[in-house]
Amino acid sequence: MIKGIKASDGIAIGRAFLLKEIKIEIIKETSFTIEDELKRLENAKEKGLTALDQLKQKTLETVGESESEVFEAHKQLLADPVMAKEIETLINTQVSSEYAFSTVIDKYIEMFKNLDNAYMKERALDLKDIKTRLLKILAGVENDEQEIHEDAIIVTFDLTPSETVNLDRSKTIGFITEIGGETSHSAIIARTLNIPAVVGVGNKIQEINQMDTIILDGINGEIHINPTEDLIAKFKSKKQALEKANSLLNRYKNIDSITLDGKVIEIAGNIAGVEDVDAVLEATGDGIGLFRSEFLYMNRSELPTEEEQFTAYKTVLEKMNPRPVTIRTMDIGGDKNLDYLNLEPEMNPFLGYRAIRICLKEQELFKTQLRALLRASFFGKLRIMFPMIASLEEILEAKEILYSVQEELKRDNIPVSGDIQVGIMIEVPAAAIMADVLAEEVDFFSIGTNDLIQYTTAVDRMNNTIAELYSPYHPAFIRLIKQVIDAGHNAGIEVGMCGNVAGDKEFIPLLLNLGLDELSMSPNMILKARSIVNTHRRSTADEFMTCKTKKDVENLLKAGH
Ligand code: PEP
Ligand code: MG
């Protein structure tokens, strides 16, 4: 058995499909003239750009607009003048195009890989994708799509965007990747497709061979290679029980989310774009508790316009109306970078120029987003949420900018809803500690556990080496969220949670006992959460305040407190 990071729930039993890396032999020497080599490269690039256009179109038709933008970014990388100059300089030393191209690209891949920043690692993957594409064109290997078999569990280094689009989704039942964490690109895709996945397996992945029988246990993050018949039978019945439980959950559709003692809870969905709304509607979520709007800014080559943003927000608000939609203003930085903003590389991006910090400095960018949000507010029930708030000053400044934009719109006779709530994410310990003060200035809090855990316990959420230390069971974290909930309630505002812990079935009873009003999670967890809420009678959470260790917290949760 090998272990990785659980990225998407469920059990899959199938056969390994190793996405082959096409190895193309690169010979440095060339029999062509320098001029001919330059021409070969130019032709290959042109073909590459055409192929990328086609892929972009295909993605636009089959997946969605924001996903298709990644290929626009690939086009830009392929046409990058700085890299082109370096390649040309090398070709001028009488080497082959293949050699010059891969030498230069490899240099950039290494550079990105070593930046120890998840977003940059993803960019290394993009470059790898481009490199393979061009080398294949130069070698004349063009149509090499691998024919996938039934019940395939894809085993790969990481899923590149091209692989994702070309994947036959009707035959893919699971993913295993060598790199990545719970919040990496492939993990998000797996959850969106509702396919079990284990990521970040490391070099143990080499133990898996093509067509091996695999049990993929996405619940525990475990992979069994060529298991015994007994084990297969055991997992088959586990899988059946799981499927049955999932179908039983359907009876929690279209009903209120309410505890046995009568407290109405809002169980909402987290989304990254318009295309995720249907999953929330399908699960009959009570609203959207987190729209990560920064995804509108990613995988593209320039800032989204006010009009593009307005259309996206309006669509989501209309589709969800009259249910509330919480749109978080963009949270770029940390693990989510934007090449086109030309931000300086940072030693500690999670502690750096990120989210509201960027918005308060680059006010035009912020105002464009706020204009789009306010214009869209007319079409549904909008809640605006500011991320990464660490001080009262930041709230006051952000609100001042918001109100100035609102005034501008009023002056231009553009309708804006009179009922917009403004809230903040509580994900920085300083904000949690000052929650009583901050509550005076906002309509709601939403606790961002993904960041709050990493900042409270000083454990980088993207660092696999210390993944075991990253834990919601830490008593300091439990005390801190209690403090936030109490402070919010004392000031008469609603307190929700939108980090991963909100959808964790082990934690939901405790979160309810602590008094949370709203839980927002991956859409595929909504019904399970409602089944827990609707069968739970709230009691106190006092025992948890005396816990000294993670084990103490875990034991209390296991004992059903
Ligand atoms: C969080 O930090 O818990 C959160 C919901 O935001 P993100 O994961 O996008 O940082
Ligand atoms: Mg966060």
Coordinates of C-alpha atoms and ligand atoms in Angstrom, one line a residue:
M1 CA 0.0 0.0 0.0
I2 CA 1.2 3.5 -0.7
K3 CA 0.0 6.7 0.8
G4 CA -0.6 10.1 -0.6
I5 CA -2.7 13.1 0.2
K6 CA -6.5 12.6 -0.1
A7 CA -7.8 15.1 -2.7
S8 CA -11.2 13.8 -3.6
D9 CA -13.5 11.4 -1.7
G10 CA -14.7 8.0 -2.9
I11 CA -13.3 4.6 -3.8
A12 CA -12.3 3.5 -7.3
I13 CA -11.3 0.0 -8.3
G14 CA -9.8 -0.2 -11.8
R15 CA -6.6 -0.5 -13.7
A16 CA -3.7 1.8 -13.9
F17 CA -3.3 4.0 -16.9
L18 CA 0.1 5.6 -16.9
L19 CA 0.1 8.8 -18.9
K20 CA 3.3 8.2 -20.8
E21 CA 5.7 11.0 -21.0
I22 CA 6.8 10.8 -24.7
K23 CA 10.5 10.6 -24.6
I24 CA 12.0 12.3 -27.6
E25 CA 15.7 11.9 -28.1
I26 CA 17.4 15.2 -28.4
I27 CA 20.5 15.3 -30.5
K28 CA 22.6 18.4 -30.1
E29 CA 24.4 18.2 -33.4
T30 CA 22.6 19.2 -36.5
S31 CA 23.3 18.7 -40.2
F32 CA 21.1 21.7 -41.1
T33 CA 22.4 25.2 -41.6
I34 CA 21.7 27.8 -38.9
E35 CA 19.2 29.4 -41.2
D36 CA 17.4 26.1 -41.8
E37 CA 17.3 25.4 -38.1
L38 CA 15.8 28.8 -37.4
K39 CA 13.2 28.1 -40.1
R40 CA 12.4 24.7 -38.6
L41 CA 11.8 26.2 -35.2
E42 CA 9.6 29.0 -36.7
N43 CA 7.5 26.5 -38.5
A44 CA 7.1 24.3 -35.4
K45 CA 6.1 27.3 -33.4
E46 CA 3.5 28.3 -35.9
K47 CA 2.1 24.7 -35.9
G48 CA 2.2 24.8 -32.1
L49 CA 0.2 28.1 -32.0
T50 CA -2.4 26.7 -34.3
A51 CA -2.8 23.5 -32.2
L52 CA -3.2 25.7 -29.1
D53 CA -5.9 27.7 -30.8
Q54 CA -7.7 24.5 -31.5
L55 CA -7.3 23.2 -28.0
K56 CA -8.6 26.6 -26.7
Q57 CA -11.7 26.3 -28.9
K58 CA -12.3 22.7 -27.8
T59 CA -12.0 23.6 -24.2
L60 CA -14.3 26.6 -24.6
E61 CA -16.9 24.3 -26.1
T62 CA -16.5 21.3 -23.8
V63 CA -15.4 22.8 -20.4
G64 CA -15.7 26.5 -20.1
E65 CA -14.3 29.9 -20.9
S66 CA -12.0 30.3 -17.9
E67 CA -10.4 26.9 -18.4
S68 CA -9.8 27.7 -22.0
E69 CA -7.8 30.7 -21.1
V70 CA -4.9 28.5 -20.0
F71 CA -4.1 27.8 -23.6
E72 CA -4.0 31.6 -24.3
A73 CA -1.3 31.7 -21.6
H74 CA 0.5 28.8 -23.3
K75 CA 0.5 30.8 -26.6
Q76 CA 2.0 33.7 -24.9
L77 CA 4.7 31.6 -23.3
L78 CA 5.5 30.0 -26.7
A79 CA 5.7 33.4 -28.3
D80 CA 7.7 34.9 -25.4
P81 CA 10.3 37.2 -27.0
V82 CA 12.9 36.8 -24.2
M83 CA 12.9 33.0 -24.5
A84 CA 12.9 33.3 -28.3
K85 CA 16.0 35.4 -28.2
E86 CA 17.8 33.0 -25.9
I87 CA 16.9 30.1 -28.2
E88 CA 18.0 31.9 -31.3
T89 CA 21.3 32.7 -29.7
L90 CA 21.9 29.1 -29.0
I91 CA 20.9 28.0 -32.5
N92 CA 23.4 30.5 -33.8
T93 CA 26.1 28.3 -32.1
Q94 CA 25.3 25.6 -34.7
V95 CA 23.1 23.3 -32.5
S96 CA 19.7 21.7 -33.3
S97 CA 16.4 23.5 -32.7
E98 CA 15.4 20.6 -30.4
Y99 CA 18.5 21.1 -28.3
A100 CA 18.3 24.9 -28.2
F101 CA 14.5 24.9 -27.4
S102 CA 14.7 22.3 -24.6
T103 CA 17.8 23.7 -23.0
V104 CA 16.2 27.1 -22.6
I105 CA 12.8 25.8 -21.5
D106 CA 14.4 23.4 -19.1
K107 CA 16.3 26.3 -17.5
Y108 CA 13.0 28.1 -16.9
I109 CA 11.3 24.9 -15.7
E110 CA 14.0 24.4 -13.1
M111 CA 13.8 28.0 -12.1
F112 CA 10.0 27.9 -11.5
K113 CA 10.2 24.5 -9.8
N114 CA 12.7 25.7 -7.3
L115 CA 10.8 28.7 -6.3
D116 CA 9.0 26.6 -3.7
N117 CA 5.7 28.2 -4.5
A118 CA 2.8 26.1 -5.6
Y119 CA 1.6 28.6 -8.2
M120 CA 5.1 28.7 -9.8
K121 CA 5.3 24.9 -9.8
E122 CA 2.1 24.9 -11.8
R123 CA 3.8 27.3 -14.3
A124 CA 6.7 24.8 -14.6
L125 CA 4.1 22.3 -15.6
D126 CA 2.7 24.6 -18.3
L127 CA 6.2 25.0 -19.7
K128 CA 6.7 21.2 -19.7
D129 CA 3.4 21.0 -21.6
I130 CA 4.7 23.5 -24.2
K131 CA 8.1 21.8 -24.4
T132 CA 6.5 18.4 -25.1
R133 CA 4.2 19.9 -27.7
L134 CA 7.0 21.6 -29.6
L135 CA 9.4 18.7 -29.5
K136 CA 6.8 16.4 -30.8
I137 CA 6.1 18.7 -33.7
L138 CA 9.8 19.0 -34.5
A139 CA 10.1 15.2 -34.4
G140 CA 7.0 14.8 -36.6
V141 CA 5.1 12.9 -33.9
E142 CA 1.8 14.8 -33.9
N143 CA -1.1 12.6 -33.2
D144 CA -0.1 10.6 -30.3
E145 CA -3.1 10.7 -28.0
Q146 CA -3.1 7.6 -25.9
E147 CA -6.2 5.4 -26.3
I148 CA -7.5 5.1 -22.7
H149 CA -9.0 1.9 -21.5
E150 CA -12.2 1.4 -19.5
D151 CA -12.1 1.9 -15.7
A152 CA -8.9 3.8 -16.0
I153 CA -7.1 5.2 -12.9
I154 CA -4.9 7.8 -14.3
V155 CA -1.3 7.8 -12.9
T156 CA 0.8 10.8 -13.8
F157 CA 3.3 13.3 -12.5
D158 CA 0.6 15.9 -12.4
L159 CA -2.2 16.6 -14.8
T160 CA -1.2 19.2 -17.3
P161 CA -4.0 21.4 -18.7
S162 CA -3.7 19.7 -22.1
E163 CA -4.0 16.3 -20.5
T164 CA -7.0 17.3 -18.6
V165 CA -8.9 18.5 -21.7
N166 CA -8.0 15.5 -23.8
L167 CA -8.9 13.0 -21.1
D168 CA -11.8 10.7 -21.9
R169 CA -14.0 11.5 -18.9
S170 CA -16.4 8.6 -19.5
K171 CA -13.6 6.1 -18.9
T172 CA -11.6 7.8 -16.1
I173 CA -12.6 6.7 -12.7
G174 CA -9.7 8.1 -10.6
F175 CA -6.5 10.1 -10.4
I176 CA -3.1 9.5 -8.8
T177 CA -0.5 12.1 -9.1
E178 CA 3.1 12.3 -8.0
I179 CA 3.1 16.0 -6.9
G180 CA 0.4 18.4 -5.6
G181 CA -1.6 18.9 -2.5
E182 CA -5.2 19.2 -1.4
T183 CA -5.6 22.6 -3.2
S184 CA -3.6 21.9 -6.4
H185 CA -5.0 22.1 -9.9
S186 CA -5.5 18.3 -10.3
A187 CA -7.2 18.0 -6.9
I188 CA -9.6 20.7 -7.7
I189 CA -10.4 19.1 -11.1
A190 CA -11.0 15.7 -9.4
R191 CA -13.4 17.2 -6.9
T192 CA -15.2 19.2 -9.6
L193 CA -15.6 16.0 -11.6
N194 CA -16.5 14.1 -8.5
I195 CA -13.8 11.4 -9.1
P196 CA -11.7 9.9 -6.3
A197 CA -8.1 11.1 -6.2
V198 CA -4.9 10.8 -4.2
V199 CA -2.2 13.3 -5.0
G200 CA 1.3 14.1 -3.8
V201 CA 2.3 10.4 -3.7
G202 CA 6.0 11.2 -4.4
N203 CA 8.4 8.8 -6.0
K204 CA 6.5 5.8 -4.6
I205 CA 4.3 6.3 -7.7
Q206 CA 7.0 4.3 -9.6
E207 CA 5.7 1.2 -7.9
I208 CA 2.7 1.4 -10.2
N209 CA 2.9 -0.3 -13.6
Q210 CA 0.7 0.0 -16.6
M211 CA -2.5 -2.1 -16.2
D212 CA -1.9 -2.9 -12.6
T213 CA -5.1 -3.5 -10.7
I214 CA -5.5 -0.6 -8.3
I215 CA -7.8 0.2 -5.4
L216 CA -7.8 3.9 -4.9
D217 CA -9.1 4.9 -1.5
G218 CA -9.7 8.6 -1.8
I219 CA -11.2 8.7 1.7
N220 CA -8.0 7.7 3.4
G221 CA -5.5 8.8 0.7
E222 CA -4.4 5.2 0.2
I223 CA -3.5 3.2 -2.9
H224 CA -3.4 -0.6 -3.0
I225 CA -1.4 -2.0 -6.0
N226 CA -2.4 -5.5 -7.3
P227 CA -4.5 -6.3 -4.2
T228 CA -5.6 -9.7 -3.1
E229 CA -9.1 -10.9 -4.1
D230 CA -10.1 -10.6 -0.5
L231 CA -9.1 -7.0 -0.3
I232 CA -10.9 -6.2 -3.6
A233 CA -14.1 -7.8 -2.3
K234 CA -13.8 -5.8 0.9
F235 CA -13.4 -2.5 -1.0
K236 CA -16.2 -3.5 -3.4
S237 CA -18.6 -3.7 -0.5
K238 CA -17.2 -0.5 1.0
K239 CA -17.8 1.2 -2.3
Q240 CA -21.3 -0.2 -2.6
A241 CA -22.1 1.0 1.0
L242 CA -20.8 4.4 0.1
E243 CA -22.8 4.6 -3.1
K244 CA -25.9 3.6 -1.2
A245 CA -25.3 6.2 1.5
N246 CA -24.8 8.7 -1.3
S247 CA -28.1 7.9 -2.9
L248 CA -29.8 8.0 0.4
L249 CA -28.5 11.5 0.8
N250 CA -30.9 12.5 -2.0
R251 CA -33.7 12.8 0.5
Y252 CA -31.9 15.8 1.9
K253 CA -32.5 17.7 -1.3
N254 CA -34.9 20.6 -1.3
I255 CA -35.4 20.7 2.5
D256 CA -34.3 23.3 5.1
S257 CA -31.0 22.9 6.9
I258 CA -32.1 22.9 10.5
T259 CA -30.8 21.3 13.7
L260 CA -33.0 19.1 15.9
D261 CA -33.1 22.0 18.4
G262 CA -34.4 24.3 15.7
K263 CA -31.4 26.4 14.6
V264 CA -31.5 27.2 10.9
I265 CA -28.1 26.8 9.3
E266 CA -27.1 28.0 5.9
I267 CA -25.3 25.2 4.0
A268 CA -23.7 26.9 1.0
G269 CA -21.3 26.0 -1.7
N270 CA -17.8 27.2 -2.6
I271 CA -17.3 28.0 -6.3
A272 CA -14.5 29.2 -8.5
G273 CA -16.6 30.3 -11.5
V274 CA -19.9 30.4 -13.2
E275 CA -19.6 26.8 -14.3
D276 CA -19.6 25.5 -10.7
V277 CA -23.1 27.0 -9.9
D278 CA -25.0 24.1 -11.3
A279 CA -23.4 21.7 -8.8
V280 CA -24.6 23.9 -6.0
L281 CA -28.1 24.1 -7.5
E282 CA -28.1 20.3 -8.0
A283 CA -27.3 19.7 -4.3
T284 CA -29.9 22.4 -3.4
G285 CA -27.4 24.4 -1.5
D286 CA -28.8 27.3 0.5
G287 CA -26.5 29.8 -1.2
I288 CA -22.9 30.5 -2.2
G289 CA -20.7 31.1 0.8
L290 CA -17.5 31.7 -1.2
F291 CA -17.0 32.7 -4.8
R292 CA -13.2 32.7 -5.2
S293 CA -13.3 35.5 -7.7
E294 CA -9.6 35.5 -8.3
F295 CA -10.1 32.5 -10.6
L296 CA -11.6 35.0 -13.1
Y297 CA -8.2 36.6 -13.2
M298 CA -6.1 33.5 -13.6
N299 CA -5.0 31.5 -16.7
R300 CA -5.2 34.5 -18.9
S301 CA -2.8 37.2 -20.1
E302 CA -4.5 40.4 -18.8
L303 CA -6.9 41.6 -16.2
P304 CA -10.5 40.7 -16.8
T305 CA -12.5 43.8 -17.8
E306 CA -15.3 45.3 -15.7
E307 CA -17.8 44.0 -18.3
E308 CA -16.4 40.4 -18.2
Q309 CA -16.6 40.4 -14.4
F310 CA -20.0 42.0 -14.4
T311 CA -21.4 39.2 -16.7
A312 CA -19.9 36.5 -14.5
Y313 CA -21.2 37.9 -11.2
K314 CA -24.6 38.7 -12.7
T315 CA -25.0 35.2 -14.1
V316 CA -24.2 33.7 -10.7
L317 CA -26.5 36.0 -8.8
E318 CA -29.4 35.4 -11.2
K319 CA -29.0 31.7 -11.2
M320 CA -28.9 31.6 -7.3
N321 CA -31.6 34.2 -6.7
P322 CA -33.1 34.6 -4.1
R323 CA -30.4 32.7 -2.3
P324 CA -27.4 34.7 -1.1
V325 CA -24.1 34.8 -3.0
T326 CA -21.0 35.8 -1.2
I327 CA -18.4 37.0 -3.6
R328 CA -14.9 37.4 -2.2
T329 CA -12.9 40.2 -3.8
M330 CA -9.8 38.8 -5.5
D331 CA -7.3 36.9 -3.5
I332 CA -4.2 36.9 -5.7
G333 CA -0.8 36.2 -4.1
G334 CA 0.1 33.4 -1.8
D335 CA -0.1 30.3 -4.1
K336 CA -2.0 32.2 -6.8
N337 CA 0.1 34.5 -8.8
L338 CA -0.6 36.5 -12.0
D339 CA 2.2 36.7 -14.5
Y340 CA 0.8 39.9 -16.0
L341 CA 0.8 41.8 -12.7
N342 CA 4.6 41.4 -12.7
L343 CA 4.7 41.0 -8.9
E344 CA 8.1 40.6 -7.4
P345 CA 9.0 37.1 -6.4
E346 CA 8.8 36.8 -2.6
M347 CA 10.5 34.7 0.0
N348 CA 7.2 34.0 1.9
P349 CA 4.3 34.6 -0.5
F350 CA 1.7 33.6 2.0
L351 CA 3.0 36.4 4.3
G352 CA 3.4 38.8 1.4
Y353 CA 1.7 41.0 -1.1
R354 CA -1.6 39.3 -1.3
A355 CA -5.4 39.8 -1.5
I356 CA -6.7 43.0 0.2
R357 CA -3.1 44.2 0.4
I358 CA -2.8 44.4 -3.4
C359 CA -6.3 45.8 -3.7
L360 CA -5.6 48.7 -1.3
K361 CA -2.4 49.6 -3.3
E362 CA -3.7 49.0 -6.8
Q363 CA -6.9 50.8 -6.3
E364 CA -7.9 51.0 -10.0
L365 CA -7.9 47.2 -10.2
F366 CA -9.9 47.1 -7.0
K367 CA -12.4 49.7 -8.2
T368 CA -13.0 47.8 -11.4
Q369 CA -14.0 44.8 -9.5
L370 CA -16.2 46.7 -7.1
R371 CA -17.9 48.5 -9.9
A372 CA -18.7 45.1 -11.6
L373 CA -19.9 43.7 -8.2
L374 CA -22.1 46.7 -7.4
R375 CA -23.7 46.7 -10.9
A376 CA -24.4 43.0 -10.6
S377 CA -25.9 43.4 -7.1
F378 CA -29.1 44.5 -8.8
F379 CA -29.7 40.9 -10.1
G380 CA -29.7 39.0 -6.8
K381 CA -28.7 38.9 -3.2
L382 CA -25.1 39.9 -3.1
R383 CA -22.7 39.8 -0.1
I384 CA -19.2 41.3 -0.7
M385 CA -16.4 39.8 1.3
F386 CA -12.8 41.1 1.8
P387 CA -10.0 38.5 2.2
M388 CA -6.9 38.5 4.4
I389 CA -8.0 41.2 6.6
A390 CA -5.5 41.7 9.4
S391 CA -6.6 45.1 10.9
L392 CA -9.4 47.5 11.4
E393 CA -7.7 50.1 9.2
E394 CA -7.9 47.7 6.2
I395 CA -11.7 47.3 6.6
L396 CA -12.2 51.0 6.9
E397 CA -10.1 51.7 3.8
A398 CA -11.8 49.0 1.8
K399 CA -15.2 50.2 2.8
E400 CA -14.4 53.8 1.9
I401 CA -13.3 52.7 -1.6
L402 CA -16.5 50.6 -1.9
Y403 CA -18.7 53.5 -0.9
S404 CA -16.9 55.9 -3.3
V405 CA -17.5 53.5 -6.2
Q406 CA -21.2 53.2 -5.1
E407 CA -21.5 57.1 -5.1
E408 CA -20.0 57.2 -8.7
L409 CA -22.5 54.6 -9.9
K410 CA -25.4 56.5 -8.2
R411 CA -24.2 59.7 -10.0
D412 CA -24.3 57.9 -13.3
N413 CA -27.8 56.6 -12.5
I414 CA -26.7 53.0 -12.6
P415 CA -28.9 50.8 -10.3
V416 CA -27.3 49.2 -7.3
S417 CA -29.1 47.0 -4.8
G418 CA -29.9 48.8 -1.5
D419 CA -29.3 45.5 0.4
I420 CA -25.7 44.5 0.0
Q421 CA -24.0 42.9 3.0
V422 CA -20.3 43.6 3.5
G423 CA -18.2 41.1 5.4
I424 CA -14.7 39.9 5.9
M425 CA -12.8 36.6 6.0
I426 CA -11.3 35.8 9.4
E427 CA -8.2 33.9 8.3
V428 CA -5.4 35.9 10.0
P429 CA -4.9 35.4 13.7
A430 CA -4.7 39.1 14.3
A431 CA -8.3 39.5 12.9
A432 CA -9.5 36.5 15.0
I433 CA -8.0 38.1 18.2
M434 CA -9.5 41.5 17.3
A435 CA -12.9 40.0 16.2
D436 CA -14.9 42.0 18.7
V437 CA -13.6 45.2 17.3
L438 CA -13.9 44.2 13.7
A439 CA -17.4 43.0 14.1
E440 CA -18.6 46.5 14.7
E441 CA -17.7 47.4 11.2
V442 CA -19.1 44.5 9.1
D443 CA -22.3 42.6 8.5
F444 CA -20.8 39.1 8.7
F445 CA -17.6 37.0 9.3
S446 CA -16.6 33.9 7.4
I447 CA -13.8 31.9 8.9
G448 CA -11.2 30.8 6.4
T449 CA -9.8 27.8 8.1
N450 CA -7.3 26.9 5.3
D451 CA -5.3 30.0 6.1
L452 CA -6.2 30.4 9.7
I453 CA -4.7 27.0 10.5
Q454 CA -1.5 27.8 8.6
Y455 CA -1.0 31.2 10.2
T456 CA -2.0 30.1 13.8
T457 CA 0.2 27.1 13.8
A458 CA 3.0 28.4 11.5
V459 CA 2.6 25.5 9.1
D460 CA 2.7 26.3 5.4
R461 CA -0.5 24.7 3.9
M462 CA 1.4 23.8 0.7
N463 CA 4.4 22.1 2.2
N464 CA 4.2 18.3 1.9
T465 CA 7.1 17.7 4.3
I466 CA 5.2 19.2 7.2
A467 CA 1.7 18.1 6.1
E468 CA 1.2 16.1 9.3
L469 CA 1.6 19.3 11.3
Y470 CA -1.2 21.0 9.4
S471 CA -4.1 20.1 11.6
P472 CA -7.6 21.5 12.5
Y473 CA -7.3 19.4 15.7
H474 CA -4.9 21.9 17.2
P475 CA -6.6 23.1 20.4
A476 CA -5.3 26.7 19.7
F477 CA -7.3 26.7 16.5
I478 CA -10.5 25.4 18.2
R479 CA -10.2 28.1 20.9
L480 CA -9.6 30.8 18.3
I481 CA -12.7 29.9 16.3
K482 CA -14.8 29.9 19.4
Q483 CA -13.5 33.4 20.2
V484 CA -14.5 34.6 16.7
I485 CA -18.0 33.1 16.8
D486 CA -18.7 34.5 20.3
A487 CA -17.3 38.0 19.3
G488 CA -19.5 38.0 16.1
H489 CA -22.6 36.9 18.0
N490 CA -22.0 39.5 20.8
A491 CA -22.0 42.1 18.1
G492 CA -25.1 40.7 16.5
I493 CA -23.6 39.6 13.2
E494 CA -23.6 36.2 11.5
V495 CA -20.6 34.0 11.5
G496 CA -19.9 31.4 8.8
M497 CA -17.0 29.3 7.8
C498 CA -15.8 28.6 4.2
G499 CA -12.5 26.8 4.6
N500 CA -12.1 23.0 4.2
V501 CA -13.0 22.3 7.8
A502 CA -16.6 23.5 7.2
G503 CA -17.2 20.5 5.0
D504 CA -15.5 18.0 7.3
K505 CA -18.1 15.6 8.6
E506 CA -16.1 14.9 11.8
F507 CA -16.1 18.6 12.6
I508 CA -19.6 19.7 11.7
P509 CA -21.2 18.7 15.1
L510 CA -18.5 20.7 17.0
L511 CA -19.0 23.7 14.6
L512 CA -22.7 23.6 15.3
N513 CA -22.2 23.4 19.0
L514 CA -19.9 26.4 18.8
G515 CA -22.8 28.3 17.2
L516 CA -21.8 28.8 13.6
D517 CA -24.6 30.1 11.4
E518 CA -23.3 29.1 8.0
L519 CA -21.1 26.4 6.5
S520 CA -19.8 26.7 3.0
M521 CA -18.1 23.9 1.2
S522 CA -17.4 22.0 -2.0
P523 CA -20.8 21.4 -3.6
N524 CA -20.4 17.6 -3.5
M525 CA -20.4 17.8 0.3
I526 CA -23.6 19.8 0.8
L527 CA -26.0 17.0 1.2
K528 CA -23.8 15.0 3.6
A529 CA -23.5 18.2 5.7
R530 CA -27.3 18.7 5.6
S531 CA -27.8 15.1 6.8
I532 CA -25.5 15.8 9.8
V533 CA -27.1 19.2 10.6
N534 CA -30.6 17.9 10.4
T535 CA -29.9 15.0 12.7
H536 CA -27.9 16.9 15.3
R537 CA -29.1 18.4 18.5
R538 CA -26.7 21.2 19.7
S539 CA -25.1 21.1 23.1
T540 CA -22.1 23.0 24.6
A541 CA -18.6 22.8 23.3
D542 CA -17.1 23.6 26.7
E543 CA -15.1 20.3 27.0
F544 CA -13.1 21.3 24.0
M545 CA -11.8 24.4 25.7
T546 CA -9.9 22.3 28.2
C547 CA -8.2 20.1 25.6
K548 CA -4.4 20.3 25.8
T549 CA -3.4 18.3 22.7
K550 CA -4.6 17.4 19.2
K551 CA -5.2 13.9 20.5
D552 CA -7.5 15.3 23.2
V553 CA -9.6 17.1 20.5
E554 CA -9.6 14.1 18.3
N555 CA -10.7 11.8 21.1
L556 CA -13.6 14.1 22.0
L557 CA -14.8 14.3 18.4
K558 CA -14.6 10.5 18.0
A559 CA -16.6 10.1 21.2
G560 CA -19.3 12.2 19.6
H561 CA -19.0 15.4 21.7
Ligands
PEP1 C1 -9.4 29.8 3.5 O1 -8.3 30.3 3.7 O2 -9.9 29.0 4.3 C2 -10.2 30.1 2.3 C3 -11.4 29.7 2.2 O3 -9.6 30.8 1.3 P1 -8.5 30.2 0.3 O4 -8.5 28.7 0.5 O5 -8.9 30.6 -1.1 O6 -7.2 30.8 0.8
MG2 MG -7.7 32.0 2.5

